[in-house]
Coordinates of C-alpha atoms in Angstrom, one line a residue:
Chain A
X1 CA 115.0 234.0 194.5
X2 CA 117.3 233.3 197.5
X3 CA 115.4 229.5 197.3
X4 CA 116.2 229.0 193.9
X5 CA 119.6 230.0 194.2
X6 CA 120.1 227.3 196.8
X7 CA 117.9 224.6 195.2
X8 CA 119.8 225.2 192.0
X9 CA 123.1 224.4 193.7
X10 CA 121.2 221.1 195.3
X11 CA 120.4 220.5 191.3
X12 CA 123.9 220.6 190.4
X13 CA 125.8 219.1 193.0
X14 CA 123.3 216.3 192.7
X15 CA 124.1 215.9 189.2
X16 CA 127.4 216.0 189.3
X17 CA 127.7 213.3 192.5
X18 CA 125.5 211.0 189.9
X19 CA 128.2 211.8 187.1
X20 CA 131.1 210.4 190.2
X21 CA 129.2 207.6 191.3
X22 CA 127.9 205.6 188.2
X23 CA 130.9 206.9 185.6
X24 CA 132.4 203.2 185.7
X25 CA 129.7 200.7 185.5
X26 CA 130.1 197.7 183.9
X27 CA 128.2 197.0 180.8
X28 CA 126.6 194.0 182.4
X29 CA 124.8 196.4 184.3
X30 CA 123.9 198.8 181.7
X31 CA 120.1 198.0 181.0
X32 CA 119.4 197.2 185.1
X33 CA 120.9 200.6 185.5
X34 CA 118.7 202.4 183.1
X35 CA 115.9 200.3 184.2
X36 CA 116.6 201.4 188.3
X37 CA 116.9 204.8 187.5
X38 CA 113.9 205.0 185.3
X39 CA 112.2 203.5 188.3
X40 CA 113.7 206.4 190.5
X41 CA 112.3 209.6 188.0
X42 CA 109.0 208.0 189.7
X43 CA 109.6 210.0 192.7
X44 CA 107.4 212.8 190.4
X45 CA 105.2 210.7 192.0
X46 CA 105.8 212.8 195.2
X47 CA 105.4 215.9 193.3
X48 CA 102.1 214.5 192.1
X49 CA 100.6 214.2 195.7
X50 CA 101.3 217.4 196.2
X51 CA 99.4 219.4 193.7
X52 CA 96.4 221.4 194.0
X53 CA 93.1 219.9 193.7
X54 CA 90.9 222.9 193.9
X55 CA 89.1 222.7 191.2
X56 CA 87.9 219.9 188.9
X57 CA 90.7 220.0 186.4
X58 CA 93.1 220.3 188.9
X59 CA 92.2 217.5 190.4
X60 CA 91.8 215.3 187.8
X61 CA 95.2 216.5 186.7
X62 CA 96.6 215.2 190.2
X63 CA 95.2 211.9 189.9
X64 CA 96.6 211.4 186.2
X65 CA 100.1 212.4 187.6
X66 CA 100.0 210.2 190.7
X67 CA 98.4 206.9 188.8
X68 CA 100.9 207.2 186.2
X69 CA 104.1 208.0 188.3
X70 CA 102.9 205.0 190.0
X71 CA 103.3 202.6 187.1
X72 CA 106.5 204.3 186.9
X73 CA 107.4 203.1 190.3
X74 CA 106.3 199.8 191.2
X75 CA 106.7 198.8 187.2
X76 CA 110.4 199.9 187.6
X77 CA 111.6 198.6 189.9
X78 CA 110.0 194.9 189.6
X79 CA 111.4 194.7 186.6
X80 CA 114.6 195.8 187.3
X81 CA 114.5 193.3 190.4
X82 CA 113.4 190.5 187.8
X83 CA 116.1 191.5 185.3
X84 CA 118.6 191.3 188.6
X85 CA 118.1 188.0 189.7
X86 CA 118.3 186.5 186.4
X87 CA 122.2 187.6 187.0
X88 CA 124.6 184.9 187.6
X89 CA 128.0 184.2 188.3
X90 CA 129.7 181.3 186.9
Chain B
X1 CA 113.7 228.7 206.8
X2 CA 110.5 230.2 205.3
X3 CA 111.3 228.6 202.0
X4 CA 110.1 225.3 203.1
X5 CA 107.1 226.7 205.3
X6 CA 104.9 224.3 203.2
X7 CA 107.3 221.4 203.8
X8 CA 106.9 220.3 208.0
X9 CA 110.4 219.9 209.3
X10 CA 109.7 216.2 209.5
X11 CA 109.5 215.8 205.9
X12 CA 111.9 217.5 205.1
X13 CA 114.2 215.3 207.4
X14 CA 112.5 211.9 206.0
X15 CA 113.5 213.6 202.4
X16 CA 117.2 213.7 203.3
X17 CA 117.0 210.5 204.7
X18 CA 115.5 209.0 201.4
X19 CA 117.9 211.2 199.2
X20 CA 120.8 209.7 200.4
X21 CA 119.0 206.2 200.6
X22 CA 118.7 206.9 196.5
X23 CA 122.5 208.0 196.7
X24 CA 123.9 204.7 198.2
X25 CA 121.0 202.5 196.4
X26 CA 121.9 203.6 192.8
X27 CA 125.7 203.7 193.8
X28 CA 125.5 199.8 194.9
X29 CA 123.0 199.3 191.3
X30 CA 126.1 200.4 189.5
X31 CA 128.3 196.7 190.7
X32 CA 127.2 193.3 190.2
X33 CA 127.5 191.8 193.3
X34 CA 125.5 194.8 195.5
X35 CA 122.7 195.5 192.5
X36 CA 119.9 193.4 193.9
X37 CA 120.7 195.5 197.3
X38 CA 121.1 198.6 195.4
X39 CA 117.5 198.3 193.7
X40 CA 115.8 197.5 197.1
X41 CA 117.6 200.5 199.3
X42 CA 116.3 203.1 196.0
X43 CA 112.9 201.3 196.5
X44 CA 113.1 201.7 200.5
X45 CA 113.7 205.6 199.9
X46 CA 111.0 206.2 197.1
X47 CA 108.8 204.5 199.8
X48 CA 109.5 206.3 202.5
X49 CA 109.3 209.6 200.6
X50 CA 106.2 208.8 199.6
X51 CA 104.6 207.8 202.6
X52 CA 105.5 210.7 204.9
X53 CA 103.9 212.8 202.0
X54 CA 100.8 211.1 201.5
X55 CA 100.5 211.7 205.5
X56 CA 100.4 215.4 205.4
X57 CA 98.0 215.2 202.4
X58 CA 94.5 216.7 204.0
X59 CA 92.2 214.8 201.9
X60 CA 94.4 211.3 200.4
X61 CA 91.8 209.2 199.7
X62 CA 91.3 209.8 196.2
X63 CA 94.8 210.2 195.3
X64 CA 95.3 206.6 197.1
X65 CA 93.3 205.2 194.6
X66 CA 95.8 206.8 192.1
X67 CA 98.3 205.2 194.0
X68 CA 96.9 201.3 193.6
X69 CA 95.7 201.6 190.3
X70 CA 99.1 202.3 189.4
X71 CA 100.8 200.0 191.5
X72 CA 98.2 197.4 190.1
X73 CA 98.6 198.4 186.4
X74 CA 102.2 198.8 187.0
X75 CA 102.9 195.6 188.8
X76 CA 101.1 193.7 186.3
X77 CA 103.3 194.8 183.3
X78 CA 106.4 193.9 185.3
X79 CA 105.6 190.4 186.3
X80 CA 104.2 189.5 182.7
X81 CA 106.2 191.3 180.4
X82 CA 108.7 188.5 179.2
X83 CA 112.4 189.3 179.7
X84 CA 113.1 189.6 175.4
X85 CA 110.1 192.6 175.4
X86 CA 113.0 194.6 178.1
X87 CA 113.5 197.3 176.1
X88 CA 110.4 198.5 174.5
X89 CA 108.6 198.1 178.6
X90 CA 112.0 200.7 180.5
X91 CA 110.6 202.9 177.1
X92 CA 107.3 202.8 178.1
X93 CA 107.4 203.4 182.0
X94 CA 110.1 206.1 181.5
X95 CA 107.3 207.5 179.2
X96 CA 104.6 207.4 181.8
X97 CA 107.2 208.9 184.4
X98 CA 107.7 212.2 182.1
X99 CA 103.5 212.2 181.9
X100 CA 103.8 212.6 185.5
X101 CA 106.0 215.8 185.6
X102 CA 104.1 217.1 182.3
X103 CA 100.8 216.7 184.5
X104 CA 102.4 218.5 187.4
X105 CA 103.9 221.5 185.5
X106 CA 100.8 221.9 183.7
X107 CA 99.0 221.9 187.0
X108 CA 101.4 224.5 188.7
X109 CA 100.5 226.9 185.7
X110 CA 97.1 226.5 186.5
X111 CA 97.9 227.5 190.0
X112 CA 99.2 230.9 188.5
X113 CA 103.1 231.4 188.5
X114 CA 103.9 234.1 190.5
X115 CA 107.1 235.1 189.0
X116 CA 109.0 235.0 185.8
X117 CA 111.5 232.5 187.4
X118 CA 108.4 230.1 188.0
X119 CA 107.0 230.6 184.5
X120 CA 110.2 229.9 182.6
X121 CA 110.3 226.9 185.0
X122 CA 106.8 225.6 184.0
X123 CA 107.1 226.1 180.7
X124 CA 110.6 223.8 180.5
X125 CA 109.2 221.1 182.5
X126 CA 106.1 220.9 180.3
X127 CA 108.3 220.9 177.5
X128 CA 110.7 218.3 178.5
X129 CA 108.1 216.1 180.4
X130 CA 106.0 216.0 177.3
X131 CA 109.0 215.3 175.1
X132 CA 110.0 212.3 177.2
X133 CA 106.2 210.9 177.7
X134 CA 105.8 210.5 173.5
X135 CA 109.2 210.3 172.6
X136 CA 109.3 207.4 175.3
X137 CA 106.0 206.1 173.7
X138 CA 107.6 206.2 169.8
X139 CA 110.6 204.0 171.1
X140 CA 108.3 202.0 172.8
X141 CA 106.4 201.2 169.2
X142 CA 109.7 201.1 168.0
X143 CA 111.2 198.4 169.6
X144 CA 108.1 196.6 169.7
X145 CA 108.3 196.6 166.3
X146 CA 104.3 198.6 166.0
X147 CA 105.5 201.5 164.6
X148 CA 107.4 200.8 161.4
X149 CA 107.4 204.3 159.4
X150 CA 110.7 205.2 157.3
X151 CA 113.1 208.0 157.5
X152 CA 112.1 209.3 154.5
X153 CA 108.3 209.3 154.6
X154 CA 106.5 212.2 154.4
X155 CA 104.9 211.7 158.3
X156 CA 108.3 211.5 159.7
X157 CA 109.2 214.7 157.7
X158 CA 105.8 216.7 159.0
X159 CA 106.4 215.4 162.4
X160 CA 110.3 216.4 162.5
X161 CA 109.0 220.3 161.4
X162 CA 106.8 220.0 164.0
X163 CA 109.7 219.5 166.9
X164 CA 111.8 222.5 164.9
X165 CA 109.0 224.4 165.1
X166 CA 108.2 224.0 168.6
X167 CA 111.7 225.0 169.9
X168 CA 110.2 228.4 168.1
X169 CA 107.2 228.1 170.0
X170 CA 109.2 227.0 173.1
X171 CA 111.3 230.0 172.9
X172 CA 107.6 232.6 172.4
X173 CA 106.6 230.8 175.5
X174 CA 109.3 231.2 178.0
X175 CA 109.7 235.3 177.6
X176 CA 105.8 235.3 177.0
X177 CA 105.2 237.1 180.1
X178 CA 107.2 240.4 179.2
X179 CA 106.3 239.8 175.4
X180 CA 103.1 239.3 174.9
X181 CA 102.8 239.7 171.1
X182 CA 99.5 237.9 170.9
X183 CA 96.5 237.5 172.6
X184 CA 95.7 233.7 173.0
X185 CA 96.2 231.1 174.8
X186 CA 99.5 230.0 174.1
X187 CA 99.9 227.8 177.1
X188 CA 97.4 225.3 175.8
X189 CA 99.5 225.5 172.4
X190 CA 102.2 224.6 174.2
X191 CA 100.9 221.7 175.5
X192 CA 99.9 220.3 171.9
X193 CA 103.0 221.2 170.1
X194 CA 105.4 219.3 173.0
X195 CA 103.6 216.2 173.0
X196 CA 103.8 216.2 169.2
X197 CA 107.7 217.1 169.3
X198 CA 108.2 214.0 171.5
X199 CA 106.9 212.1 168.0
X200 CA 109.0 214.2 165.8
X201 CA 112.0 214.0 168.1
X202 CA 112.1 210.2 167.9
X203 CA 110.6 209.3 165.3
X204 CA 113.4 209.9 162.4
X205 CA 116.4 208.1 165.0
X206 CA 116.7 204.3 163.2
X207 CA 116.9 200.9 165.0
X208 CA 120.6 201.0 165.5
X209 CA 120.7 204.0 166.8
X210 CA 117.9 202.9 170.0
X211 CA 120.2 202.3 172.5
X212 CA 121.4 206.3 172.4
X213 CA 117.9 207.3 172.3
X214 CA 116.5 205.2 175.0
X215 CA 119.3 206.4 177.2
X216 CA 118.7 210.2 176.7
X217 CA 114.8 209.7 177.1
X218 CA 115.8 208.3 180.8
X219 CA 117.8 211.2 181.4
X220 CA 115.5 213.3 180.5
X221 CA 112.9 212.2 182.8
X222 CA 115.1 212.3 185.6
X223 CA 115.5 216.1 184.6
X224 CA 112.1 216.4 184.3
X225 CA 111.2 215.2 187.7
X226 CA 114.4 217.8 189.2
X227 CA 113.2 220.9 187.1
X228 CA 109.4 219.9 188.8
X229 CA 111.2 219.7 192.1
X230 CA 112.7 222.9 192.0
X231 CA 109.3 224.3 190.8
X232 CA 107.8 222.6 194.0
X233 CA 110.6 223.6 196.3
X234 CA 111.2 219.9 196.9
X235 CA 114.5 218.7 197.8
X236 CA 114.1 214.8 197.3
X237 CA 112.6 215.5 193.5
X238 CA 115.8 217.3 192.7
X239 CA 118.6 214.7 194.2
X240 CA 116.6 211.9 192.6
X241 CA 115.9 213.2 189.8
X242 CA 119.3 214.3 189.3
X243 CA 120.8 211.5 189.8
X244 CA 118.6 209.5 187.1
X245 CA 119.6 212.5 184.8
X246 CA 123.4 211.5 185.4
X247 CA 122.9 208.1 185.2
X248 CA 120.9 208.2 181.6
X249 CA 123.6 211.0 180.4
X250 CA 126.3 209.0 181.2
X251 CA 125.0 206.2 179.3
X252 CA 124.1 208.2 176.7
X253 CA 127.6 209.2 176.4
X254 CA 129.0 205.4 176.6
X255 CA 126.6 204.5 173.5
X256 CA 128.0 207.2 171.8
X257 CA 131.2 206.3 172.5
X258 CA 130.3 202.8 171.1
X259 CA 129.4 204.1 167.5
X260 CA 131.9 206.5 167.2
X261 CA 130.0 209.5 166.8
X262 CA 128.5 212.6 168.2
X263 CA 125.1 212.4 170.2
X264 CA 123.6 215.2 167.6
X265 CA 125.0 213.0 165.0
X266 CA 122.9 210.6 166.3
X267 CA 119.7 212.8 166.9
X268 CA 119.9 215.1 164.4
X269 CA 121.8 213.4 161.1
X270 CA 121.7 209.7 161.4
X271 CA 124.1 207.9 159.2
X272 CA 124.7 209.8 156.0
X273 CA 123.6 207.2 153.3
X274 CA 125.3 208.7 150.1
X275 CA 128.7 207.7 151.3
X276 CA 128.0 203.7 151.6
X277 CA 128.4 203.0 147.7
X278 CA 131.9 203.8 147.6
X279 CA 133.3 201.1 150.0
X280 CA 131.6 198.4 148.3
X281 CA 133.9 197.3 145.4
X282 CA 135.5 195.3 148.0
X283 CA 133.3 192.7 146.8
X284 CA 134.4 189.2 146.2
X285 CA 133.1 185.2 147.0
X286 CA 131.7 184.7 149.8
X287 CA 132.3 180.9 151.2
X288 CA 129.3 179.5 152.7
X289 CA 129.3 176.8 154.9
X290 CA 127.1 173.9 155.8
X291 CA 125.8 173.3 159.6
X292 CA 127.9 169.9 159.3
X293 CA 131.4 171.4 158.7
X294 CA 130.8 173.9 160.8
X295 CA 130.2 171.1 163.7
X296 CA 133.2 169.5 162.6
X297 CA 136.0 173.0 162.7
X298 CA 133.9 173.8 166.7
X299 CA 134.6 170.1 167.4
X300 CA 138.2 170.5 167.1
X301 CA 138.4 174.2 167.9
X302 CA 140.1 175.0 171.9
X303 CA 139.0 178.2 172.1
X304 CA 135.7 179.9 170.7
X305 CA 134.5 183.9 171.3
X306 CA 130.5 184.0 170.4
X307 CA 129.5 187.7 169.3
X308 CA 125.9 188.0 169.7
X309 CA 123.9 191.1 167.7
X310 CA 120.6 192.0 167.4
X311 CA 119.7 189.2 165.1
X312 CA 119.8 186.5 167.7
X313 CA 117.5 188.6 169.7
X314 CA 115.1 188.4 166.5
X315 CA 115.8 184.6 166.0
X316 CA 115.0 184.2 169.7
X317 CA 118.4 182.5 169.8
X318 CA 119.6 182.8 173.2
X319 CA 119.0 179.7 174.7
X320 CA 120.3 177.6 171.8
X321 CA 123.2 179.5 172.2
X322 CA 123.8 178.4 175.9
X323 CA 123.1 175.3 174.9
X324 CA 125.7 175.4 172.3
X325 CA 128.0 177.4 174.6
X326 CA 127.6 174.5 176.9
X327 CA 128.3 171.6 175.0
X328 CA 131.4 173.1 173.5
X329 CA 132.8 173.8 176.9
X330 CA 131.9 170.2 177.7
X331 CA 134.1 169.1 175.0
X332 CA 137.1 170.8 176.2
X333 CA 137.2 174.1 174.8
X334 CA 137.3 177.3 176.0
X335 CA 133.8 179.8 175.4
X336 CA 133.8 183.3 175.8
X337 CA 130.5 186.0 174.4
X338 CA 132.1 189.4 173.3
X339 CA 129.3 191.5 173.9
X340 CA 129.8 195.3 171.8
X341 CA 127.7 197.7 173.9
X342 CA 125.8 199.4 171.4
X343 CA 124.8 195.6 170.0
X344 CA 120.9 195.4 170.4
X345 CA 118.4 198.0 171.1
X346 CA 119.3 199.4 174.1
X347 CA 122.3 199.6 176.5
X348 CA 123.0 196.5 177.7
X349 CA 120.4 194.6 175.5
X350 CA 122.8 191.4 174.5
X351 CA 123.2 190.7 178.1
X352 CA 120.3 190.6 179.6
X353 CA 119.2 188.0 176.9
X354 CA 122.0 185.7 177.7
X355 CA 121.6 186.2 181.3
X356 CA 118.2 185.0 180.8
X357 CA 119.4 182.2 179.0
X358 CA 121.3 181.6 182.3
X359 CA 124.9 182.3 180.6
X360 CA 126.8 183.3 183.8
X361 CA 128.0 187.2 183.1
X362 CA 131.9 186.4 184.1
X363 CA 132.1 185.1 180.8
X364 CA 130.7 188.1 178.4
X365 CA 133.2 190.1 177.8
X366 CA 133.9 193.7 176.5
X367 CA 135.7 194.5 173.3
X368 CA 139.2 195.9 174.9
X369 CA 139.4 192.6 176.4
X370 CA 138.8 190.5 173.9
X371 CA 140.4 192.1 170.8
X372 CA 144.5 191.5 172.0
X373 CA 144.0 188.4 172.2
X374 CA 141.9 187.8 169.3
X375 CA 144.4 185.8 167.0
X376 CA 144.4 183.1 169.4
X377 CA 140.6 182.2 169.2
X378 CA 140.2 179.0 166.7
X379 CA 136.7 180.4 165.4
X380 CA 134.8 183.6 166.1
X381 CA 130.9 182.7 165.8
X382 CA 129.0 186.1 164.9
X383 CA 125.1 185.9 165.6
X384 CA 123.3 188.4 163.8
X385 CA 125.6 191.8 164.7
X386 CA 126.9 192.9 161.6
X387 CA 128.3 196.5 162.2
X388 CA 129.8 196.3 165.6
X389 CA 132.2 193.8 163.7
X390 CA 132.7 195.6 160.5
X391 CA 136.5 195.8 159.9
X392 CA 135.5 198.9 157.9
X393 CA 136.0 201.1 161.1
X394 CA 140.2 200.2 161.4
X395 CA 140.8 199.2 158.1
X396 CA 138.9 202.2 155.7
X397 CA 139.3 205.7 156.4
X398 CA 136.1 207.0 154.2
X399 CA 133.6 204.6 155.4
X400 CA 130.9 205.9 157.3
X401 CA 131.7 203.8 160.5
X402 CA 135.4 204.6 160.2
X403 CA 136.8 204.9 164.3
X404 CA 134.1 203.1 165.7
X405 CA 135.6 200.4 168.3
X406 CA 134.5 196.8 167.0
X407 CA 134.8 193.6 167.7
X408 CA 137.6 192.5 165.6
X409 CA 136.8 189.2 164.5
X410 CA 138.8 189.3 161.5
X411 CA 141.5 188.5 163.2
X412 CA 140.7 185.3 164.5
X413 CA 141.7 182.3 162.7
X414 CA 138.1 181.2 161.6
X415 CA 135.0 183.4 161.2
X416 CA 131.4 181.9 161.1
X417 CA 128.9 184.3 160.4
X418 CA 125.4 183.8 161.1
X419 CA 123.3 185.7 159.0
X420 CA 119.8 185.2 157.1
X421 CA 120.9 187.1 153.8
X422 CA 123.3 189.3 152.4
X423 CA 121.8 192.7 153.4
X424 CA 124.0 195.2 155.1
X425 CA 123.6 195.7 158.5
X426 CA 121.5 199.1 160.3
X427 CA 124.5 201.7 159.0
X428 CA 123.8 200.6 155.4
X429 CA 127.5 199.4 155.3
X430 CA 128.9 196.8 153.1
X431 CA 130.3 194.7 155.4
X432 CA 134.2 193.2 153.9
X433 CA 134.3 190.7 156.7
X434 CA 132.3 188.8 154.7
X435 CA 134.5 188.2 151.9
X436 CA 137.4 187.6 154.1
X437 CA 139.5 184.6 153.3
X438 CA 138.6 182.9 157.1
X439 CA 135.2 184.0 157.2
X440 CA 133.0 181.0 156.8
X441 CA 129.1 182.4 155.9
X442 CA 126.4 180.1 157.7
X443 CA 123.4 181.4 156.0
X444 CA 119.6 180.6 157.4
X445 CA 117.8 181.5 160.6
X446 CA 120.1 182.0 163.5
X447 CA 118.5 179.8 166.2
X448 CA 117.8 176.9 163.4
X449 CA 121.8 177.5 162.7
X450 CA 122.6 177.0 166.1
X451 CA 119.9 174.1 167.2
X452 CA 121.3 171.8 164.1
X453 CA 125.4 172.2 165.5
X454 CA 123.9 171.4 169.4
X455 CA 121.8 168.5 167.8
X456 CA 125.0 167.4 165.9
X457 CA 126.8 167.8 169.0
X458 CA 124.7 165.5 170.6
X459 CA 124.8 162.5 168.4

């Protein structure tokens, strides 16, 4: 319980420094934003290489989670670096 | 530290590294001029994190495949996918992200919870992965205009009892363990019911009210993947996904902002339709105008605020507007977009049309700084956004978008409004700008609209 207790706090202090750091982003950025940190939830994708794969369900769970926080993660953030560069300053 | 005794204190140091990698990367995504940087130092940490964990996998081959088929399939989308389809493609990779932690929940219970604590954790990761993965997947046919089912048909209605229903179900399943009423497998019921709440969770939310949506589906994948870390005792899931959980509330929160109204408003109500008949004997003549006066008043005009709405991402209008935008700054006047942020589909949505239309982004600008100076604009050219410059929300106290912060074109000296047809915009709200004395009404298809003033601009 002692672990949850401290991962918990990790949960919420890491929530609340997100809250601080992006509170004031200009609307420009709103979509690249949302499109970054979609690409960033892929890091299920370490969860996903972690899981058991002892039996055959198991492992064909695992290899559904880690193909499809994959497109998650390289989807994300090439489109997110596409949407980017399209940015310009007068 | 026996807590981590599956995690090699190597990891677990690469993890911190990456975690605050994915701190500074998506503080630097949140300003223009350190984005680009931003995006690559998030990507720099995901990679790391991945890599040292794909080393202490025994047996990674398999799971490597995993790995390239999604990078392949992934990659693919992202480089194809052209730059107006945005919206509906962040829906449907955010869906495929809250598969992931669905996948990995459900695989954990297989692996036999050994305490209520774990249980209750599985069971709300299931539930919230599976509600992001096919409420991502409605927006996705949403905004790619697949799905088109009504508010009021009867699948939307089974579908929305369905979600109610499982936050019964969702409830059985979490004190299961010291309760069980029933013998059957209620896990596997669980996993049916949440991926059909995800359907009934989206599918009743309208068109206008996307943006909100799509941001709370993002957020809710970031939870997903933190709720799944703290399941797998794994620090880096839970500062990621964390901080993706902040980022989509807070623009959750901003959209709502935007429209004036509470987020379960949003989810749960939509915009009460009964109300809209009694703001409409406001009615009047409209005055239409033709493509060549318009030319003619924009010739002559030294200062001109374009607001773009949904319908010039429908007309495909963006580049004609440049153009347009262009020439009249060419002639001497002064061009400025006022971009409302809940305009479009999602947050953000007008501008990343015109910034593929290469309109530089110092000249969009946000309502509080357009609307002091607003009586010193010549003409105010309105593209296909209807509500987010309805003067309805300052000027009428019972209309249903009363206090939502608009665009207040009204005020300029000259309105053009682009518009196909009379109908009201997605709140169902007559909209009295239209019968305002300035307001000029440039009827037809908004990108044939603007390509005959640039072609008479021309000549």
């Amino acid at each position: 319980m002692d672990t949850y207790m401290l991962l918990g706090f990790v949960l919420i202090l890491s929530i609340y420094l997100g809250l601080e750091l992006i509170s004031k982003v200009p609307s420009t950025l709103h979509t690249p934003l949302m499109s970054g940190a979609n690409a960033i939830s892929g890091i299920a994708l370490v969860g996903a290489l972690v899981l058991s794969t002892n039996s055959n369900l198991q492992g064909v769970i695992a290899f559904f989670a880690v193909t499809f926080a994959s497109i998650n993660v390289f989807g994300g953030y090439l489109v997110t670096n596409r949407m980017l560069k399209m940015f310009k300053k007068k | 530290m026996e807590f981590f005794s599956e995690i090699s204190a190597v990891q677990n140091i690469i993890y911190i590294i990456s975690s605050i990698l994915f701190i500074t990367g998506i503080k630097m995504l949140g300003k223009e001029d350190t984005a680009v940087k931003g995006n690559f130092l998030s990507a720099f940490a995901m990679f790391i994190a991945v890599a040292i964990t794909v080393v202490s996998v025994i047996d990674p081959l398999i799971l490597l495949i995993g790995i390239a088929l999604g990078a392949i399939i992934g990659s693919s989308i992202a480089l194809k996918v052209k730059m107006t389809s945005i919206p509906e493609m962040v829906a449907l990779f955010n869906g495929f992200g809250g598969l992931a932690t669905f996948l990995i929940a459900w695989s954990e219970f297989n692996s036999i919870p050994d305490s209520l604590f774990q249980h209750i954790l599985i069971v709300i990761t299931v539930f919230i992965g599976g509600v992001t993965f096919t409420g991502s997947l409605i927006a996705y046919g949403k905004l790619s205009e697949k799905i088109k089912i009504a508010k009021t048909s009867i699948i939307t209605k089974i579908f929305t009892t369905v979600f109610y229903t499982s936050l019964i179900f969702l409830i059985y399943s979490i004190v299961q363990p010291v309760m069980p009423i029933l013998d059957f497998d209620f896990f596997t019921v669980l996993l049916v019911l949440t991926l059909l709440a995800g359907i009934g969770f989206v599918l009743p939310i309208g068109g206008g009210d996307m943006p909100v949506v799509i941001s709370l589906l993002n957020s809710l994948s970031g939870i997903a993947a933190a709720f799944a870390g703290l399941l797998l005792l794994n620090n880096v899931l839970i500062v990621a996904g964390s901080l993706v959980g902040a980022s989509g509330l807070i623009l959750t929160i901003i959209m709502a902002k935007a429209m004036n109204r509470s987020i379960t408003n949003i989810l749960f109500v939509g915009y009460a339709s009964s109300s809209t008949s009694t703001s409409s004997e406001e009615q009047g003549e409209v005055s239409p105008i033709s493509v060549g006066d318009a030319y003619l008043i924009l010739e002559s005009a030294s200062s001109v605020l374009i607001v773009p709405g949904y319908g010039m991402a429908v007309a495909q209008a963006q580049h004609v507007v440049r153009e347009l935008g262009e020439l009249l700054e060419a002639n001497g006047t002064e061009v400025k977009y006022g971009i409302h942020p809940v305009a479009g589909r999602m947050p953000g949505h007008m501008n990343v049309l015109l910034a593929e239309a290469n309109v530089p982004y110092d000249v969009l600008a946000e309502p509080d700084d357009v609307n002091p100076t607003m009586d010193a604009v010549d003409v105010a050219v309105v593209i296909g956004a209807n509500d987010v410059v309805n003067p309805s929300a300052t000027e009428e106290p019972g209309s249903p978008i009363y206090g939502m912060p608009i665009i207040e074109v009204h005020n300029a000296k000259t309105v053009f409004v682009l518009k196909r047809s009379m109908s009201s915009g997605f709140a169902g709200v007559q909209n009295p700008l239209f019968f305002k004395q300035n307001t000029r009404m440039l009827f037809g298809d908004a990108k044939e609209s603007i390509g005959g003033l640039v072609s008479e601009f021309k000549e």
